[in-house]
Amino acid sequence: MKVNTVIIGGGISGLSAANFLSKKTLDFLILESSDRVGGTINSSKVDEYTLENGPNTVLENNTVIQELLSDINVSEELIYPDLKKISNRYLLINDRLEKIPLTIIEFLLTPILSIYSKIKIFSEILVPRHINDTNVESFVKRRFGKEFHDNLIVPFLTGIYADTTSKMSSKNTLKKMWELEQKHGSIIIGLIKEKNKNSKSKLFTINGGLSKITELLSKKFINQLMLNTKVTSIVKLNETYKITLNGGEDIFCKKIISTIPAYSLKDLVFDDMLKNALSKVNYNPIDVFHFGFDRDDLETKIDGFGVLTKPQDKKSFLGILFSSNIFQHVSNEKKFLITVLAGGDRQKDLCKESPKSLERQILNEILPLLRIKSEPKLKNHFRWSKGIPSYSMSVEKLQKDIEFFEENNKGFYVIGNYHLGVSVSDCIKNSKELIETKFN
Ligand SMILES: Cc1cc2nc3c(=O)[nH]c(=O)nc-3n(C[C@H](O)[C@H](O)[C@H](O)COP(=O)(O)OP(=O)(O)OC[C@H]3O[C@@H](n4cnc5c(N)ncnc54)[C@H](O)[C@@H]3O)c2cc1C
């Protein structure tokens, strides 16, 4: 079979690329190895609950997302949380939920940081800017001190990247802080000077769950999408690429957009340098548990967005999302749904335990913590053995290797959440950028 462009992977990156490419040509195929689209986006309906086994929320922080949603006519179906209901976020202090300060008064009063640490934070304005990228731990400790790093940054970043701060690149994970430091010499000064520039991004989901987005996209490309179609090898010929599929069939194409994880692409790519760079990308495992309770079993009202843990808390989970507070439609009003994330680099051994035993451990910890008097009526578990890619100090080298590969292999493009940004919004934006710049 011959086609101009092959998009490998039917997750949000691949389907977004298809969406934007379809405005220029329909001469493409999307190859997806599994029997469903969406990849990491994975919503399900169990009893009356809407469960998200992958991403729970998408950040509406660029206009490309709006374009994509309008292309599939779902802009009107977006659900935004009530910001007042989710403004409170918690950390643990001595096994109690402690609110993360939002105002200057709360900051001065919070027990999350000592007086010494609060003074150290203000002295950030005197710390010289970094010349080179450094890991997140040393970046934050140098600017704001150890307590700020240990008590706030560690829980916050493990909630997003499931990784350890000493391994993560500050330039690529704390992008905003890095830019403010580079531009103004101080993050605090930068925040003050750019106060009016910071427009608030909105979180959203969609009625029925985020999978609705990828399902609607897949319906649009019914003639281009091949499910249960795993790419098993790619060979470069003179002016074309030969893609072999699991069934043995070959596809010849001029252009390839790879959106598959690094560990999948490394087995396909013919270039040793890229193969080597991709094999170094580490993915952290994540276990996602959903628990649904009767509201009558909550001894106190649970408010806010959720709670994050730090290593010193010695818990068997990274964080809890109070899902029914964030999006009311995920359960009926008599029920309360929470989503618990465990694993990441810090707790990777937990993701080797049997789900039942881990579930028990977690419930033993969270029932007294949240003052819930009965066992959940709904229990659901999903394991991502390779969940979230690490943004380590070698990510820039990886980006350079990919650029070098693309320059030497005309028409072969490599995008994906392991080097261009992990969030769903980044994936959508990067797909559009690729189509706009390389497919004219
Ligand atoms: C537990 C969890 C929670 C998350 N929470 C959030 C969140 O709240 N908000 C947010 O913005 N982001 C979140 N993320 C990150 C975000 O969901 C992902 O980064 C994003 O969905 C990745 O999309 P993708 O299309 O790039 O890759 P994927 O979703 O991995 O899609 C790649 C596709 O390629 C297919 N494939 C692989 N190999 C082959 C092959 N050889 N041939 C053909 N097809 C192949 C796979 O089957 C898959 O469908 C979360 C991630 C996880 C794991």
Tab-separated table of C-alpha atoms and ligand atoms in Angstrom:
chain	number	residue	atom	x	y	z
A	1	MET	CA	0.000	0.000	0.000
A	2	LYS	CA	1.178	3.567	-0.711
A	3	VAL	CA	0.238	6.728	1.201
A	4	ASN	CA	1.874	10.117	1.579
A	5	THR	CA	2.028	10.300	5.400
A	6	VAL	CA	1.838	7.691	8.142
A	7	ILE	CA	1.030	8.810	11.689
A	8	ILE	CA	2.166	6.140	14.152
A	9	GLY	CA	0.096	6.104	17.343
A	10	GLY	CA	-3.567	6.928	17.974
A	11	GLY	CA	-3.188	8.790	21.277
A	12	ILE	CA	-3.985	12.497	21.590
A	13	SER	CA	-0.724	13.467	19.810
A	14	GLY	CA	-1.413	11.268	16.790
A	15	LEU	CA	-5.099	12.163	16.528
A	16	SER	CA	-4.382	15.890	16.912
A	17	ALA	CA	-1.754	15.667	14.176
A	18	ALA	CA	-4.387	13.937	11.993
A	19	ASN	CA	-6.908	16.673	12.773
A	20	PHE	CA	-4.618	19.513	11.728
A	21	LEU	CA	-3.177	17.612	8.753
A	22	SER	CA	-6.691	16.870	7.477
A	23	LYS	CA	-7.121	20.608	6.834
A	24	LYS	CA	-4.426	20.279	4.150
A	25	THR	CA	-4.762	16.724	2.845
A	26	LEU	CA	-6.472	13.416	3.535
A	27	ASP	CA	-3.575	11.418	2.104
A	28	PHE	CA	-2.524	9.879	5.442
A	29	LEU	CA	-3.052	6.863	7.670
A	30	ILE	CA	-3.076	6.575	11.488
A	31	LEU	CA	-1.693	3.260	12.738
A	32	GLU	CA	-2.640	2.258	16.273
A	33	SER	CA	-1.446	-0.988	17.852
A	34	SER	CA	-4.272	-1.441	20.362
A	35	ASP	CA	-7.983	-1.998	19.768
A	36	ARG	CA	-8.896	1.500	20.938
A	37	VAL	CA	-7.731	5.074	20.391
A	38	GLY	CA	-6.700	7.491	23.138
A	39	GLY	CA	-3.530	5.832	24.464
A	40	THR	CA	-3.045	7.293	27.922
A	41	ILE	CA	-6.411	9.044	27.793
A	42	ASN	CA	-8.590	6.313	29.201
A	43	SER	CA	-12.018	7.075	30.682
A	44	SER	CA	-14.533	4.453	31.738
A	45	LYS	CA	-18.044	4.334	33.179
A	46	VAL	CA	-18.471	2.010	36.158
A	47	ASP	CA	-21.855	1.964	37.907
A	48	GLU	CA	-22.812	5.646	37.919
A	49	TYR	CA	-19.244	6.878	38.122
A	50	THR	CA	-17.107	8.434	35.382
A	51	LEU	CA	-13.541	7.271	36.000
A	52	GLU	CA	-10.356	8.650	34.464
A	53	ASN	CA	-7.546	6.103	34.501
A	54	GLY	CA	-5.187	8.519	32.738
A	55	PRO	CA	-5.411	12.316	32.732
A	56	ASN	CA	-8.189	13.808	34.865
A	57	THR	CA	-8.019	17.386	33.717
A	58	VAL	CA	-6.718	19.315	30.729
A	59	LEU	CA	-5.267	22.786	31.022
A	60	GLU	CA	-6.797	25.211	28.525
A	61	ASN	CA	-3.634	27.249	28.161
A	62	ASN	CA	-3.407	27.741	24.421
A	63	THR	CA	-5.729	28.546	21.531
A	64	VAL	CA	-4.815	25.341	19.680
A	65	ILE	CA	-6.868	23.291	22.183
A	66	GLN	CA	-9.873	25.505	21.498
A	67	GLU	CA	-9.389	24.978	17.756
A	68	LEU	CA	-9.248	21.182	18.168
A	69	LEU	CA	-12.349	21.086	20.377
A	70	SER	CA	-14.266	23.312	18.020
A	71	ASP	CA	-13.259	21.061	15.077
A	72	ILE	CA	-15.072	18.160	16.762
A	73	ASN	CA	-17.958	20.368	17.955
A	74	VAL	CA	-17.537	19.787	21.662
A	75	SER	CA	-16.655	23.295	22.848
A	76	GLU	CA	-20.129	23.563	24.371
A	77	GLU	CA	-19.753	20.303	26.313
A	78	LEU	CA	-16.696	21.288	28.311
A	79	ILE	CA	-17.039	21.204	32.077
A	80	TYR	CA	-15.047	23.641	34.191
A	81	PRO	CA	-14.669	23.226	37.941
A	82	ASP	CA	-16.123	25.724	40.367
A	83	LEU	CA	-12.892	27.553	41.235
A	84	LYS	CA	-14.101	28.425	44.743
A	85	LYS	CA	-14.690	24.738	45.487
A	86	ILE	CA	-11.240	23.626	44.414
A	87	SER	CA	-9.056	26.491	45.584
A	88	ASN	CA	-7.988	24.594	48.714
A	89	ARG	CA	-5.170	22.098	48.185
A	90	TYR	CA	-3.618	20.194	51.042
A	91	LEU	CA	-0.336	18.742	52.244
A	92	LEU	CA	0.182	16.478	55.223
A	93	ILE	CA	1.673	17.774	58.458
A	94	ASN	CA	1.807	15.235	61.300
A	95	ASP	CA	-0.809	13.117	59.560
A	96	ARG	CA	-3.239	16.012	59.299
A	97	LEU	CA	-4.425	17.857	56.204
A	98	GLU	CA	-2.840	21.297	56.093
A	99	LYS	CA	-3.977	23.878	53.563
A	100	ILE	CA	-1.355	25.203	51.129
A	101	PRO	CA	-1.260	28.976	51.731
A	102	LEU	CA	-2.853	31.141	49.058
A	103	THR	CA	-2.588	34.607	50.562
A	104	ILE	CA	0.318	36.415	52.182
A	105	ILE	CA	-1.391	36.176	55.601
A	106	GLU	CA	-1.892	32.418	55.191
A	107	PHE	CA	1.725	32.136	54.090
A	108	LEU	CA	2.956	33.930	57.228
A	109	LEU	CA	0.780	31.708	59.451
A	110	THR	CA	1.207	28.318	57.772
A	111	PRO	CA	2.948	25.552	59.740
A	112	ILE	CA	4.121	24.004	56.441
A	113	LEU	CA	7.223	26.247	56.603
A	114	SER	CA	9.259	27.462	59.577
A	115	ILE	CA	9.989	31.139	60.240
A	116	TYR	CA	13.554	30.587	59.042
A	117	SER	CA	12.262	29.161	55.757
A	118	LYS	CA	9.852	32.069	55.236
A	119	ILE	CA	12.702	34.567	55.636
A	120	LYS	CA	14.902	32.499	53.321
A	121	ILE	CA	12.171	32.642	50.644
A	122	PHE	CA	12.201	36.454	50.633
A	123	SER	CA	16.005	36.472	50.322
A	124	GLU	CA	15.551	34.802	46.928
A	125	ILE	CA	15.768	38.254	45.330
A	126	LEU	CA	19.485	38.324	46.220
A	127	VAL	CA	20.419	34.927	44.737
A	128	PRO	CA	22.278	35.226	41.405
A	129	ARG	CA	20.705	33.596	38.357
A	130	HIS	CA	21.840	30.190	37.092
A	131	ILE	CA	24.129	30.080	34.078
A	132	ASN	CA	23.385	26.467	33.100
A	133	ASP	CA	20.479	24.100	33.592
A	134	THR	CA	20.631	22.252	36.884
A	135	ASN	CA	18.432	19.673	38.565
A	136	VAL	CA	15.228	20.846	40.270
A	137	GLU	CA	16.439	19.974	43.761
A	138	SER	CA	19.554	22.122	43.604
A	139	PHE	CA	17.750	24.933	41.715
A	140	VAL	CA	14.955	25.267	44.287
A	141	LYS	CA	17.142	24.734	47.346
A	142	ARG	CA	19.565	27.408	46.158
A	143	ARG	CA	16.839	29.953	45.496
A	144	PHE	CA	14.253	29.186	48.206
A	145	GLY	CA	15.862	26.802	50.701
A	146	LYS	CA	15.531	23.153	51.672
A	147	GLU	CA	12.160	23.344	53.436
A	148	PHE	CA	10.436	25.015	50.512
A	149	HIS	CA	11.874	22.298	48.267
A	150	ASP	CA	11.058	19.367	50.553
A	151	ASN	CA	7.632	20.493	51.746
A	152	LEU	CA	6.138	22.182	48.679
A	153	ILE	CA	8.037	21.517	45.462
A	154	VAL	CA	8.562	17.763	45.981
A	155	PRO	CA	4.868	16.936	46.543
A	156	PHE	CA	3.741	19.335	43.819
A	157	LEU	CA	6.097	18.002	41.125
A	158	THR	CA	5.671	14.344	42.008
A	159	GLY	CA	1.949	14.979	41.533
A	160	ILE	CA	2.656	15.967	37.915
A	161	TYR	CA	5.804	14.113	36.848
A	162	ALA	CA	5.912	11.223	39.357
A	163	ASP	CA	9.671	11.745	39.372
A	164	THR	CA	12.438	12.628	41.825
A	165	THR	CA	13.538	16.274	41.837
A	166	SER	CA	17.264	15.450	41.922
A	167	LYS	CA	16.841	13.786	38.502
A	168	MET	CA	14.664	16.421	36.819
A	169	SER	CA	15.864	19.307	34.658
A	170	SER	CA	14.738	22.682	36.093
A	171	LYS	CA	14.804	24.352	32.701
A	172	ASN	CA	12.386	21.791	31.279
A	173	THR	CA	10.096	21.078	34.225
A	174	LEU	CA	10.008	24.402	36.069
A	175	LYS	CA	9.794	26.280	32.780
A	176	LYS	CA	8.006	29.354	34.103
A	177	MET	CA	10.298	29.725	37.143
A	178	TRP	CA	13.377	29.191	34.972
A	179	GLU	CA	12.259	31.881	32.496
A	180	LEU	CA	11.452	34.383	35.262
A	181	GLU	CA	14.832	33.780	36.876
A	182	GLN	CA	16.675	34.152	33.573
A	183	LYS	CA	14.772	37.310	32.599
A	184	HIS	CA	14.552	39.162	35.916
A	185	GLY	CA	17.360	37.569	37.952
A	186	SER	CA	14.793	36.616	40.606
A	187	ILE	CA	11.559	34.637	40.498
A	188	ILE	CA	9.851	36.840	43.100
A	189	ILE	CA	10.758	40.031	41.243
A	190	GLY	CA	9.661	38.408	37.981
A	191	LEU	CA	6.304	37.417	39.457
A	192	ILE	CA	5.701	40.964	40.696
A	193	LYS	CA	6.748	42.578	37.399
A	194	GLU	CA	4.725	40.168	35.281
A	195	LYS	CA	1.709	40.044	37.599
A	196	ASN	CA	-0.646	41.456	35.003
A	197	LYS	CA	0.676	39.216	32.236
A	198	ASN	CA	-0.295	36.032	34.032
A	199	SER	CA	-3.672	35.182	32.635
A	200	LYS	CA	-5.255	32.302	34.512
A	201	SER	CA	-5.418	29.036	32.573
A	202	LYS	CA	-8.557	26.985	33.045
A	203	LEU	CA	-8.844	23.282	33.779
A	204	PHE	CA	-11.543	21.354	32.017
A	205	THR	CA	-12.960	17.957	31.310
A	206	ILE	CA	-15.838	16.886	29.144
A	207	ASN	CA	-19.131	15.214	29.897
A	208	GLY	CA	-18.594	11.463	29.590
A	209	GLY	CA	-14.843	11.696	30.236
A	210	LEU	CA	-11.795	12.824	28.279
A	211	SER	CA	-11.908	9.732	26.036
A	212	LYS	CA	-14.849	11.384	24.314
A	213	ILE	CA	-12.354	13.758	22.659
A	214	THR	CA	-10.210	10.975	21.197
A	215	GLU	CA	-13.266	8.904	20.225
A	216	LEU	CA	-14.800	11.839	18.329
A	217	LEU	CA	-11.481	12.468	16.595
A	218	SER	CA	-11.263	8.810	15.603
A	219	LYS	CA	-14.781	8.934	14.105
A	220	LYS	CA	-13.664	11.833	11.946
A	221	PHE	CA	-10.879	9.670	10.518
A	222	ILE	CA	-12.719	6.416	10.069
A	223	ASN	CA	-11.176	5.989	6.591
A	224	GLN	CA	-7.649	6.762	7.744
A	225	LEU	CA	-7.491	4.910	11.071
A	226	MET	CA	-6.228	1.346	11.392
A	227	LEU	CA	-6.669	-0.179	14.872
A	228	ASN	CA	-4.928	-3.391	16.029
A	229	THR	CA	-2.135	-2.347	13.682
A	230	LYS	CA	1.267	-2.402	15.280
A	231	VAL	CA	4.264	-1.061	13.391
A	232	THR	CA	6.998	-3.682	13.710
A	233	SER	CA	9.756	-2.139	11.576
A	234	ILE	CA	10.656	0.960	9.584
A	235	VAL	CA	13.196	0.839	6.754
A	236	LYS	CA	14.524	3.862	4.911
A	237	LEU	CA	14.597	3.447	1.133
A	238	ASN	CA	15.787	6.113	-1.330
A	239	GLU	CA	12.968	8.626	-1.299
A	240	THR	CA	10.487	6.672	0.809
A	241	TYR	CA	10.053	4.716	4.021
A	242	LYS	CA	8.851	1.122	4.222
A	243	ILE	CA	6.687	0.460	7.299
A	244	THR	CA	5.985	-3.164	8.142
A	245	LEU	CA	2.898	-4.055	10.173
A	246	ASN	CA	2.201	-6.896	12.596
A	247	GLY	CA	0.215	-8.729	9.893
A	248	GLY	CA	3.265	-8.680	7.594
A	249	GLU	CA	1.833	-6.037	5.246
A	250	ASP	CA	4.110	-3.187	4.054
A	251	ILE	CA	3.155	0.470	3.681
A	252	PHE	CA	5.315	2.815	1.591
A	253	CYS	CA	5.191	6.510	2.491
A	254	LYS	CA	7.090	9.759	2.038
A	255	LYS	CA	6.460	11.135	5.521
A	256	ILE	CA	6.218	9.645	9.004
A	257	ILE	CA	4.990	11.295	12.199
A	258	SER	CA	5.956	9.199	15.201
A	259	THR	CA	3.857	9.893	18.310
A	260	ILE	CA	4.573	6.613	20.096
A	261	PRO	CA	6.506	6.342	23.385
A	262	ALA	CA	10.327	6.349	23.276
A	263	TYR	CA	10.469	2.683	24.340
A	264	SER	CA	8.323	1.694	21.325
A	265	LEU	CA	10.113	3.877	18.772
A	266	LYS	CA	13.562	2.680	19.828
A	267	ASP	CA	12.691	-0.829	18.564
A	268	LEU	CA	11.625	0.525	15.169
A	269	VAL	CA	14.054	3.229	14.263
A	270	PHE	CA	16.952	2.416	11.930
A	271	ASP	CA	19.365	5.058	13.266
A	272	ASP	CA	21.692	3.877	16.047
A	273	MET	CA	22.239	7.306	17.567
A	274	LEU	CA	18.502	7.910	17.975
A	275	LYS	CA	17.928	4.332	19.145
A	276	ASN	CA	20.535	4.882	21.833
A	277	ALA	CA	19.072	8.249	22.915
A	278	LEU	CA	15.522	6.837	23.068
A	279	SER	CA	16.608	3.837	25.107
A	280	LYS	CA	17.755	6.225	27.864
A	281	VAL	CA	14.300	7.733	28.401
A	282	ASN	CA	12.943	6.444	31.685
A	283	TYR	CA	9.214	6.020	32.340
A	284	ASN	CA	7.866	5.909	35.885
A	285	PRO	CA	5.047	3.524	36.800
A	286	ILE	CA	1.739	4.796	38.210
A	287	ASP	CA	-1.143	2.952	39.841
A	288	VAL	CA	-4.505	4.700	39.710
A	289	PHE	CA	-7.194	3.728	42.219
A	290	HIS	CA	-10.743	5.000	42.295
A	291	PHE	CA	-12.839	4.720	45.422
A	292	GLY	CA	-16.506	5.677	45.578
A	293	PHE	CA	-18.134	6.298	48.959
A	294	ASP	CA	-21.625	7.089	50.163
A	295	ARG	CA	-21.574	10.750	51.198
A	296	ASP	CA	-23.299	9.717	54.446
A	297	ASP	CA	-20.112	7.837	55.351
A	298	LEU	CA	-18.009	11.017	55.344
A	299	GLU	CA	-17.701	12.172	58.955
A	300	THR	CA	-16.580	15.635	57.854
A	301	LYS	CA	-17.047	17.493	54.624
A	302	ILE	CA	-14.120	16.954	52.272
A	303	ASP	CA	-13.393	20.218	50.496
A	304	GLY	CA	-10.861	21.353	47.927
A	305	PHE	CA	-8.938	19.813	45.057
A	306	GLY	CA	-6.940	17.145	46.826
A	307	VAL	CA	-3.916	16.279	48.914
A	308	LEU	CA	-0.281	15.611	48.011
A	309	THR	CA	2.292	13.687	50.040
A	310	LYS	CA	6.031	14.030	50.499
A	311	PRO	CA	8.529	11.221	51.217
A	312	GLN	CA	8.684	12.036	54.953
A	313	ASP	CA	4.946	11.292	55.263
A	314	LYS	CA	5.729	7.611	54.548
A	315	LYS	CA	2.430	7.005	52.780
A	316	SER	CA	1.648	4.407	50.128
A	317	PHE	CA	0.325	7.006	47.704
A	318	LEU	CA	1.529	10.177	45.997
A	319	GLY	CA	-1.713	12.075	46.161
A	320	ILE	CA	-5.496	12.016	46.273
A	321	LEU	CA	-7.816	13.947	43.987
A	322	PHE	CA	-11.198	14.801	45.463
A	323	SER	CA	-12.797	14.029	42.108
A	324	SER	CA	-16.413	14.713	43.110
A	325	ASN	CA	-15.417	18.220	44.238
A	326	ILE	CA	-13.486	18.964	41.057
A	327	PHE	CA	-16.152	17.778	38.625
A	328	GLN	CA	-19.576	17.076	40.087
A	329	HIS	CA	-20.746	14.955	37.158
A	330	VAL	CA	-18.298	12.104	37.972
A	331	SER	CA	-20.672	10.705	40.607
A	332	ASN	CA	-24.256	11.288	41.662
A	333	GLU	CA	-24.832	13.729	44.519
A	334	LYS	CA	-25.214	10.985	47.138
A	335	LYS	CA	-21.768	9.560	46.304
A	336	PHE	CA	-18.234	10.873	46.668
A	337	LEU	CA	-15.470	9.753	44.303
A	338	ILE	CA	-11.765	10.066	45.016
A	339	THR	CA	-8.838	9.189	42.743
A	340	VAL	CA	-5.623	7.990	44.374
A	341	LEU	CA	-2.280	7.956	42.553
A	342	ALA	CA	0.555	5.749	43.785
A	343	GLY	CA	3.984	4.950	42.408
A	344	GLY	CA	6.280	7.228	40.470
A	345	ASP	CA	10.013	7.099	40.980
A	346	ARG	CA	9.603	7.474	44.746
A	347	GLN	CA	7.239	4.536	45.209
A	348	LYS	CA	8.051	2.441	42.165
A	349	ASP	CA	8.281	-0.757	44.221
A	350	LEU	CA	4.633	-0.341	45.231
A	351	CYS	CA	3.695	-0.775	41.573
A	352	LYS	CA	5.149	-4.300	41.708
A	353	GLU	CA	2.855	-5.317	44.573
A	354	SER	CA	-0.416	-7.088	43.959
A	355	PRO	CA	-3.086	-4.438	43.367
A	356	LYS	CA	-5.274	-5.943	46.112
A	357	SER	CA	-2.571	-5.679	48.770
A	358	LEU	CA	-1.668	-2.114	47.705
A	359	GLU	CA	-5.347	-1.188	47.701
A	360	ARG	CA	-5.666	-2.441	51.303
A	361	GLN	CA	-2.581	-0.506	52.400
A	362	ILE	CA	-3.920	2.681	50.813
A	363	LEU	CA	-7.400	2.304	52.288
A	364	ASN	CA	-5.914	1.711	55.753
A	365	GLU	CA	-4.158	5.060	55.406
A	366	ILE	CA	-6.825	7.205	53.776
A	367	LEU	CA	-9.972	6.163	55.657
A	368	PRO	CA	-8.752	7.616	58.993
A	369	LEU	CA	-7.000	10.531	57.258
A	370	LEU	CA	-10.162	11.699	55.480
A	371	ARG	CA	-12.406	10.520	58.337
A	372	ILE	CA	-14.476	8.147	56.272
A	373	LYS	CA	-16.298	5.585	58.389
A	374	SER	CA	-16.975	2.800	55.858
A	375	GLU	CA	-15.207	0.921	53.136
A	376	PRO	CA	-15.770	2.252	49.596
A	377	LYS	CA	-18.706	0.852	47.650
A	378	LEU	CA	-16.767	1.236	44.412
A	379	LYS	CA	-13.164	0.115	43.956
A	380	ASN	CA	-11.311	0.343	40.656
A	381	HIS	CA	-7.655	-0.063	39.772
A	382	PHE	CA	-5.517	0.642	36.706
A	383	ARG	CA	-1.749	0.056	36.450
A	384	TRP	CA	0.491	1.986	34.050
A	385	SER	CA	3.780	0.096	34.225
A	386	LYS	CA	5.356	2.778	32.009
A	387	GLY	CA	3.257	5.788	32.935
A	388	ILE	CA	4.988	9.142	32.823
A	389	PRO	CA	8.314	9.900	31.061
A	390	SER	CA	11.121	11.477	33.106
A	391	TYR	CA	12.351	14.921	32.120
A	392	SER	CA	15.916	14.246	33.189
A	393	MET	CA	18.999	16.373	32.686
A	394	SER	CA	19.583	14.623	29.349
A	395	VAL	CA	16.323	15.823	27.767
A	396	GLU	CA	18.077	18.614	25.847
A	397	LYS	CA	20.601	16.151	24.441
A	398	LEU	CA	17.664	13.958	23.380
A	399	GLN	CA	16.012	16.944	21.668
A	400	LYS	CA	19.251	17.679	19.780
A	401	ASP	CA	19.581	14.026	18.738
A	402	ILE	CA	16.002	14.073	17.452
A	403	GLU	CA	16.624	17.304	15.501
A	404	PHE	CA	19.792	15.814	14.004
A	405	PHE	CA	17.893	12.653	13.045
A	406	GLU	CA	15.089	14.678	11.427
A	407	GLU	CA	17.592	16.751	9.432
A	408	ASN	CA	19.181	13.580	8.073
A	409	ASN	CA	15.956	11.687	7.438
A	410	LYS	CA	13.768	13.966	5.374
A	411	GLY	CA	10.062	13.657	6.150
A	412	PHE	CA	10.483	11.660	9.408
A	413	TYR	CA	9.196	13.629	12.418
A	414	VAL	CA	9.344	12.581	16.057
A	415	ILE	CA	6.915	14.188	18.498
A	416	GLY	CA	5.563	12.881	21.793
A	417	ASN	CA	5.193	13.520	25.477
A	418	TYR	CA	8.747	12.439	26.406
A	419	HIS	CA	10.582	15.462	25.002
A	420	LEU	CA	8.126	18.241	24.069
A	421	GLY	CA	5.991	18.454	27.246
A	422	VAL	CA	4.018	15.837	29.105
A	423	SER	CA	0.590	17.461	29.362
A	424	VAL	CA	-2.308	16.794	27.023
A	425	SER	CA	-2.281	20.505	26.079
A	426	ASP	CA	1.411	20.310	25.140
A	427	CYS	CA	0.735	17.224	23.003
A	428	ILE	CA	-2.033	19.021	21.086
A	429	LYS	CA	0.016	22.198	20.634
A	430	ASN	CA	3.100	20.314	19.417
A	431	SER	CA	1.086	18.370	16.852
A	432	LYS	CA	-0.334	21.582	15.424
A	433	GLU	CA	3.089	23.244	15.366
A	434	LEU	CA	4.555	20.313	13.438
A	435	ILE	CA	1.804	20.382	10.816
A	436	GLU	CA	2.008	24.161	10.457
A	437	THR	CA	5.776	24.234	10.034
A	438	LYS	CA	6.548	21.069	8.049
A	439	PHE	CA	3.451	20.245	5.998
A	440	ASN	CA	2.993	23.162	3.614
B	1	LIG	C1	-1.837	8.336	35.241
B	1	LIG	C2	-1.601	9.524	34.357
B	1	LIG	C3	-2.217	10.724	34.678
B	1	LIG	C4	-2.034	11.830	33.860
B	1	LIG	N1	-2.682	12.996	34.171
B	1	LIG	C5	-2.623	14.045	33.335
B	1	LIG	C6	-3.457	15.187	33.551
B	1	LIG	O1	-4.257	15.238	34.505
B	1	LIG	N2	-3.382	16.204	32.652
B	1	LIG	C7	-2.548	16.175	31.566
B	1	LIG	O2	-2.518	17.146	30.790
B	1	LIG	N3	-1.760	15.095	31.331
B	1	LIG	C8	-1.787	14.028	32.166
B	1	LIG	N4	-1.038	12.905	31.902
B	1	LIG	C9	-0.138	12.898	30.727
B	1	LIG	C10	-0.887	12.727	29.404
B	1	LIG	O3	-2.039	11.944	29.586
B	1	LIG	C11	-0.005	12.065	28.332
B	1	LIG	O4	1.263	12.687	28.277
B	1	LIG	C12	-0.644	12.150	26.940
B	1	LIG	O5	-1.959	11.652	26.967
B	1	LIG	C13	0.224	11.361	25.943
B	1	LIG	O6	-0.399	11.294	24.671
B	1	LIG	P1	0.378	10.760	23.390
B	1	LIG	O7	-0.582	10.673	22.283
B	1	LIG	O8	1.601	11.576	23.154
B	1	LIG	O9	0.923	9.306	23.782
B	1	LIG	P2	0.101	8.002	24.166
B	1	LIG	O10	-1.141	8.348	24.852
B	1	LIG	O11	1.085	7.109	24.847
B	1	LIG	O12	-0.282	7.360	22.747
B	1	LIG	C14	0.612	6.623	21.979
B	1	LIG	C15	-0.168	5.567	21.204
B	1	LIG	O13	0.743	4.845	20.385
B	1	LIG	C16	0.357	3.483	20.340
B	1	LIG	N5	1.538	2.687	19.954
B	1	LIG	C17	2.638	2.404	20.700
B	1	LIG	N6	3.503	1.654	19.971
B	1	LIG	C18	2.957	1.492	18.738
B	1	LIG	C19	3.382	0.833	17.545
B	1	LIG	N7	4.558	0.198	17.456
B	1	LIG	N8	2.565	0.863	16.466
B	1	LIG	C20	1.359	1.508	16.497
B	1	LIG	N9	0.916	2.162	17.620
B	1	LIG	C21	1.708	2.148	18.713
B	1	LIG	C22	-0.146	3.216	21.770
B	1	LIG	O14	-1.007	2.097	21.799
B	1	LIG	C23	-0.851	4.527	22.096
B	1	LIG	O15	-2.229	4.484	21.779
B	1	LIG	C24	-1.192	11.757	32.706
B	1	LIG	C25	-0.552	10.547	32.393
B	1	LIG	C26	-0.756	9.439	33.203
B	1	LIG	C27	-0.092	8.110	32.863
